[in-house]
XYZ file of C-alpha atoms in Angstrom:
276
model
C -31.867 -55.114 -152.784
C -33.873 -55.437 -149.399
C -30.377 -55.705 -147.866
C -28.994 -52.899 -149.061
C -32.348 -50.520 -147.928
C -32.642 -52.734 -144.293
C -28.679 -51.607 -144.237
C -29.057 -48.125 -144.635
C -31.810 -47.268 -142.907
C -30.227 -46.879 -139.320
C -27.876 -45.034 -140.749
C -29.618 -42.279 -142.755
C -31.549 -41.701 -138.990
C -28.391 -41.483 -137.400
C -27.322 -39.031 -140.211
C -30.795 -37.062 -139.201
C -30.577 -37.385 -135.241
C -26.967 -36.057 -136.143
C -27.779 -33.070 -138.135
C -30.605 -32.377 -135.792
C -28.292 -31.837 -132.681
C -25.896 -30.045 -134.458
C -28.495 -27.353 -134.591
C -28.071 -26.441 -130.894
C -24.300 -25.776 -131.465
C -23.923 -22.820 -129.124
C -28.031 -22.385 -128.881
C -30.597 -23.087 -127.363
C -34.992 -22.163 -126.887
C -35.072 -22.956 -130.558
C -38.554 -23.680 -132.038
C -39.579 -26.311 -134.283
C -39.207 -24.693 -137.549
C -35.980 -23.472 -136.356
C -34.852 -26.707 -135.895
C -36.162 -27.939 -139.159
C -34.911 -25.645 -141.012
C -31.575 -25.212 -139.664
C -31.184 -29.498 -139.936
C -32.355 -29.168 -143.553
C -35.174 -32.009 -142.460
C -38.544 -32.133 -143.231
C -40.801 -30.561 -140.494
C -42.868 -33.989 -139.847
C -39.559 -36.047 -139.542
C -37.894 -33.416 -137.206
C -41.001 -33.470 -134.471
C -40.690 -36.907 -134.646
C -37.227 -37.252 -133.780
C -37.749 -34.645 -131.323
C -40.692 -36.717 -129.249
C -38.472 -39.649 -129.300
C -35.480 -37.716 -127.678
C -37.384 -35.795 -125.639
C -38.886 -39.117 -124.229
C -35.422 -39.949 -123.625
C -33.652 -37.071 -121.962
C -32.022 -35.695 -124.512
C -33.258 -32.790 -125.897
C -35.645 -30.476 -123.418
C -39.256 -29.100 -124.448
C -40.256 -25.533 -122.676
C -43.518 -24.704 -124.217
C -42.679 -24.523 -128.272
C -39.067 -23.944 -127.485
C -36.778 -27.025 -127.639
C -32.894 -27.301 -125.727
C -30.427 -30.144 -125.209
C -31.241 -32.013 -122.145
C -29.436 -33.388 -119.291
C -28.845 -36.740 -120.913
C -26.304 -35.077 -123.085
C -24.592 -33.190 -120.043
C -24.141 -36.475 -118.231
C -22.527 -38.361 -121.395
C -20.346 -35.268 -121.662
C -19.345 -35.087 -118.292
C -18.508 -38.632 -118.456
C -15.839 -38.303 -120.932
C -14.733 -34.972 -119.740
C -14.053 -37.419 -116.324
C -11.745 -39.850 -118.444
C -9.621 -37.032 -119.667
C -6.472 -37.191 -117.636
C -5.351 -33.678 -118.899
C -8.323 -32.007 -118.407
C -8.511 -33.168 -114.660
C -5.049 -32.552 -113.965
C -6.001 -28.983 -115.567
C -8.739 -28.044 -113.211
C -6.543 -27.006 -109.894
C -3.921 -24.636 -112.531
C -6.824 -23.487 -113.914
C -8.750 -22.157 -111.283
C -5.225 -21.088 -109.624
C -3.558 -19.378 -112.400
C -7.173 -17.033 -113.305
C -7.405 -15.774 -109.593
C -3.654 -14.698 -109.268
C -3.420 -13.152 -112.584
C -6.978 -12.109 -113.136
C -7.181 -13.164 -116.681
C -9.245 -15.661 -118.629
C -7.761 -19.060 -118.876
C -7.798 -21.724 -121.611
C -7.564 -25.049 -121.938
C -8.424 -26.084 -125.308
C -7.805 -29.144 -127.688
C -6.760 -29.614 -130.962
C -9.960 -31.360 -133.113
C -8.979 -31.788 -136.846
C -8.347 -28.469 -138.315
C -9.660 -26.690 -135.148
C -9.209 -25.740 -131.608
C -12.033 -26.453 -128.979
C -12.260 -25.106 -125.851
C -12.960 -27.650 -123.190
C -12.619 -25.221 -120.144
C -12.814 -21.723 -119.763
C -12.642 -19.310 -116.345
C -12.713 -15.513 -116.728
C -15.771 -13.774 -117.635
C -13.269 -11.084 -120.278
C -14.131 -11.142 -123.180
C -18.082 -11.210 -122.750
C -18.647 -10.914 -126.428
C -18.174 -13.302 -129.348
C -19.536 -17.076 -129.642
C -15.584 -18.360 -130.293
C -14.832 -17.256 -126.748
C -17.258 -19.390 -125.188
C -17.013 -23.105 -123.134
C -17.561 -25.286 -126.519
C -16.551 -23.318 -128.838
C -14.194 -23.691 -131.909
C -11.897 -21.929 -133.847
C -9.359 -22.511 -136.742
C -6.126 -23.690 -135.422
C -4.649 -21.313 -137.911
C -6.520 -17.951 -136.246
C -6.024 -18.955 -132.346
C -2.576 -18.856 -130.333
C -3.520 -22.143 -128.869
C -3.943 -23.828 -132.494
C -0.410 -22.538 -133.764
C 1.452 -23.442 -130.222
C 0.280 -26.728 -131.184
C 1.204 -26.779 -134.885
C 4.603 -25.649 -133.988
C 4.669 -29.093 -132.410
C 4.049 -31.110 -135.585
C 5.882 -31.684 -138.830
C 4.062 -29.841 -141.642
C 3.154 -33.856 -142.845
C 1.483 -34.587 -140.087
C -0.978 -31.014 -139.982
C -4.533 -31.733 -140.636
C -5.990 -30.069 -143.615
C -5.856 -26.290 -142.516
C -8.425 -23.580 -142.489
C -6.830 -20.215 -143.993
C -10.459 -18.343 -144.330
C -10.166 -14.881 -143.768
C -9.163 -13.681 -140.194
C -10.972 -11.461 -138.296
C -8.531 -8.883 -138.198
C -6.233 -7.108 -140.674
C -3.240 -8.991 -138.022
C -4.817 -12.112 -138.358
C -2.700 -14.925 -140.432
C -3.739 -14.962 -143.655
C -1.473 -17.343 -145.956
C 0.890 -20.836 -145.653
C 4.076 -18.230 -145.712
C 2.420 -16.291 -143.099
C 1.923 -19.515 -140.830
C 5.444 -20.838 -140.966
C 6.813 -17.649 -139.882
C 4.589 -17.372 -137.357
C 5.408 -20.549 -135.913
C 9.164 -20.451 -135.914
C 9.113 -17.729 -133.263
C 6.294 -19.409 -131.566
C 9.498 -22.495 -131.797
C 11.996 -19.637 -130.939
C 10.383 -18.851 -127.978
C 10.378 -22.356 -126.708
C 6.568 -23.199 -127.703
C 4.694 -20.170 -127.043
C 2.402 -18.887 -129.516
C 1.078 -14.911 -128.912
C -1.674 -13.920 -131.021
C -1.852 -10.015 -130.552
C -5.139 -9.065 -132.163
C -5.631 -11.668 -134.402
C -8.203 -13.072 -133.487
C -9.735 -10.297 -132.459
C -9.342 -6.610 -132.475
C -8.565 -5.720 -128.690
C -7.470 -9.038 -127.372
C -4.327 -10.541 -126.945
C -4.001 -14.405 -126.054
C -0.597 -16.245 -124.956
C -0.665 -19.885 -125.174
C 1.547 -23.224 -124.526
C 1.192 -26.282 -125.667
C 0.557 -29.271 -122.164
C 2.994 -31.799 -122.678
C 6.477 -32.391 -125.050
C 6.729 -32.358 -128.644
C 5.842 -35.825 -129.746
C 3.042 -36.237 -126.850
C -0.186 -36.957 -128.045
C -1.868 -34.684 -125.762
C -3.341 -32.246 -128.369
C -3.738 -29.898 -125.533
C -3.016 -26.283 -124.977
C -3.494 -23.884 -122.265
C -3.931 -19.971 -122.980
C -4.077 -16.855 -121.548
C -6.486 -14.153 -122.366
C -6.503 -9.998 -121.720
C -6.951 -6.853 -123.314
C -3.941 -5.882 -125.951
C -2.889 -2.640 -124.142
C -2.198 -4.157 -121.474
C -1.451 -7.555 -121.307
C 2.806 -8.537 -120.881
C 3.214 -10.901 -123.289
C 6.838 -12.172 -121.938
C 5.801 -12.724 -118.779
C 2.626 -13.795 -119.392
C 4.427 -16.571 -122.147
C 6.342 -17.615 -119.286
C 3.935 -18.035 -116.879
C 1.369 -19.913 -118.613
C 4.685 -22.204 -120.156
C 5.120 -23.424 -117.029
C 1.494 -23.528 -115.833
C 1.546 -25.827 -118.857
C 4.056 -28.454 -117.753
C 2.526 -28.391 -114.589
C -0.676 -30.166 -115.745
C 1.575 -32.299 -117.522
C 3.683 -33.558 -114.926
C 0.213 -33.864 -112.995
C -1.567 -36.036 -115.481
C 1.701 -37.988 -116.133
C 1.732 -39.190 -112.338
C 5.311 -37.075 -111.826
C 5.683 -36.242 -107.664
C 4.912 -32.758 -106.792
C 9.093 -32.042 -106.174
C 9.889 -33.345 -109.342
C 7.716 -29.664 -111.100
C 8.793 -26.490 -112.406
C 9.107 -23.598 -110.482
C 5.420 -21.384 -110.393
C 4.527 -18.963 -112.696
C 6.578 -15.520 -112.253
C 3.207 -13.053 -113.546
C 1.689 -13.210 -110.205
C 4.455 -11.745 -108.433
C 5.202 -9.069 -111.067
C 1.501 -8.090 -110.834
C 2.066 -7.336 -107.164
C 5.251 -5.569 -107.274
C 3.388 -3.160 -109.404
C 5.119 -3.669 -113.138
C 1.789 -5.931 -114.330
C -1.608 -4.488 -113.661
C -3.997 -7.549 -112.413
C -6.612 -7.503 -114.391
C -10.208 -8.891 -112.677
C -12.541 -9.419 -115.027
C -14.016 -12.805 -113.742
């Protein structure tokens, strides 16, 4: 019986250090009974916990206002470093938001989920699934279904149809295979017009081959009047396969040709659109 409780213990205070951290998901300034409450700990236990990783740079203390510290940036950074996709992303990124002017993606399948790793464009300003961290169902995001459309319906993780955000959001199993045989049809982009979110239009494409274990897609993101989702599909296709043939090692001759939406957005037919 002492076994079993000397066992146990560690764990149940990872459990709480756990739950406690989960609480600045996306926040941060949050006060002690914030934190307790949101953690579903008892107050005692959470300033406790809170000393202790305070003392040890991972959570911040401003006053009565607590934030995660730079401990947790540095582990983060660390694996972000050992990501060979998300390096190799970096330079298409950057390139690929200042000749088109959009927002640009690169986001990860977790699970039943999407999470975005990297983000550059400041459009849209509003709504915490938009921002660096961030998840969303793989079912509701272009960059969750390109990456679906990759997989055999045995090997999809237990999906998340809760109810879109948008009367064109995708809504049932039916709904999601049809979706993803054009996303197939057009040779692995997905184009979520409004779906996620009234107004917005995103254009993704999954980074690497069917059968890759990547888990990686890279999107583009602009208002829905005005964003050209064929050559915008195309472009960000082959922006794709760039950081693929990067992070595989392939020489530089050996790459697609660049994306065509910069040049139609200075001939005239494609509005560049600055937001960032």
């Amino acid at each position: 019986m002492t076994t079993a409780i000397s066992d146990s213990a560690p764990i149940t205070m990872i459990d709480r250090v756990a739950s406690l951290l989960k609480v600045f998901d996306g926040r941060c300034g949050l006060t002690l009974t914030e934190i307790s409450r949101q953690a579903d700990l008892p107050r005692s236990s959470t300033h406790r916990i809170l000393q202790r990783l305070v003392e040890l740079g991972w959570v911040e203390r401003e006053g009565y206002h607590y934030s995660l510290g730079i401990r947790m940036f540095e582990l983060g950074s660390q694996v972000v470093r050992r990501d060979r996709i998300h390096q190799a992303s970096l330079p298409v990124v950057h390139t690929l938001h200042r000749s088109t002017g959009l927002t640009v993606f690169l986001s990860a399948m977790v699970s039943s989920e999407v999470l975005h790793l990297e983000r550059i464009g400041h459009w849209p300003e509003k709504g915490d699934s938009w921002r660096l961290g961030a998840r969303q169902p793989a079912v509701h995001s272009a960059a969750g279904r390109a990456l679906l459309a990759q997989l055999t319906e045995a090997d999809w993780p237990a999906l998340d149809f809760s109810p879109p955000a948008t009367a064109y959001g995708i809504r049932t199993l039916r709904e999601l295979r049809r979706d993803l045989d054009r996303v197939r049809d057009r040779g692995g982009v997905a184009v979520d017009v409004q779906g996620c979110c009234a107004g917005v239009t995103v254009v993704a494409a999954p980074v690497g081959p069917p059968g890759s274990s990547t888990r990686a897609a890279l999107s583009l993101c602009g208002p829905a009047d005005s964003m050209p989702t064929q050559e915008a599909g195309d472009t960000v296709r082959m922006a794709a396969m760039d950081i693929w043939y990067a992070a595989s090692g392939m020489p530089r001759q050996s790459r697609r040709a660049r994306p065509v939406l910069p040049s139609l957005a200075r001939s005239g037919r494609t509005p560049v659109l600055s937001h960032g």
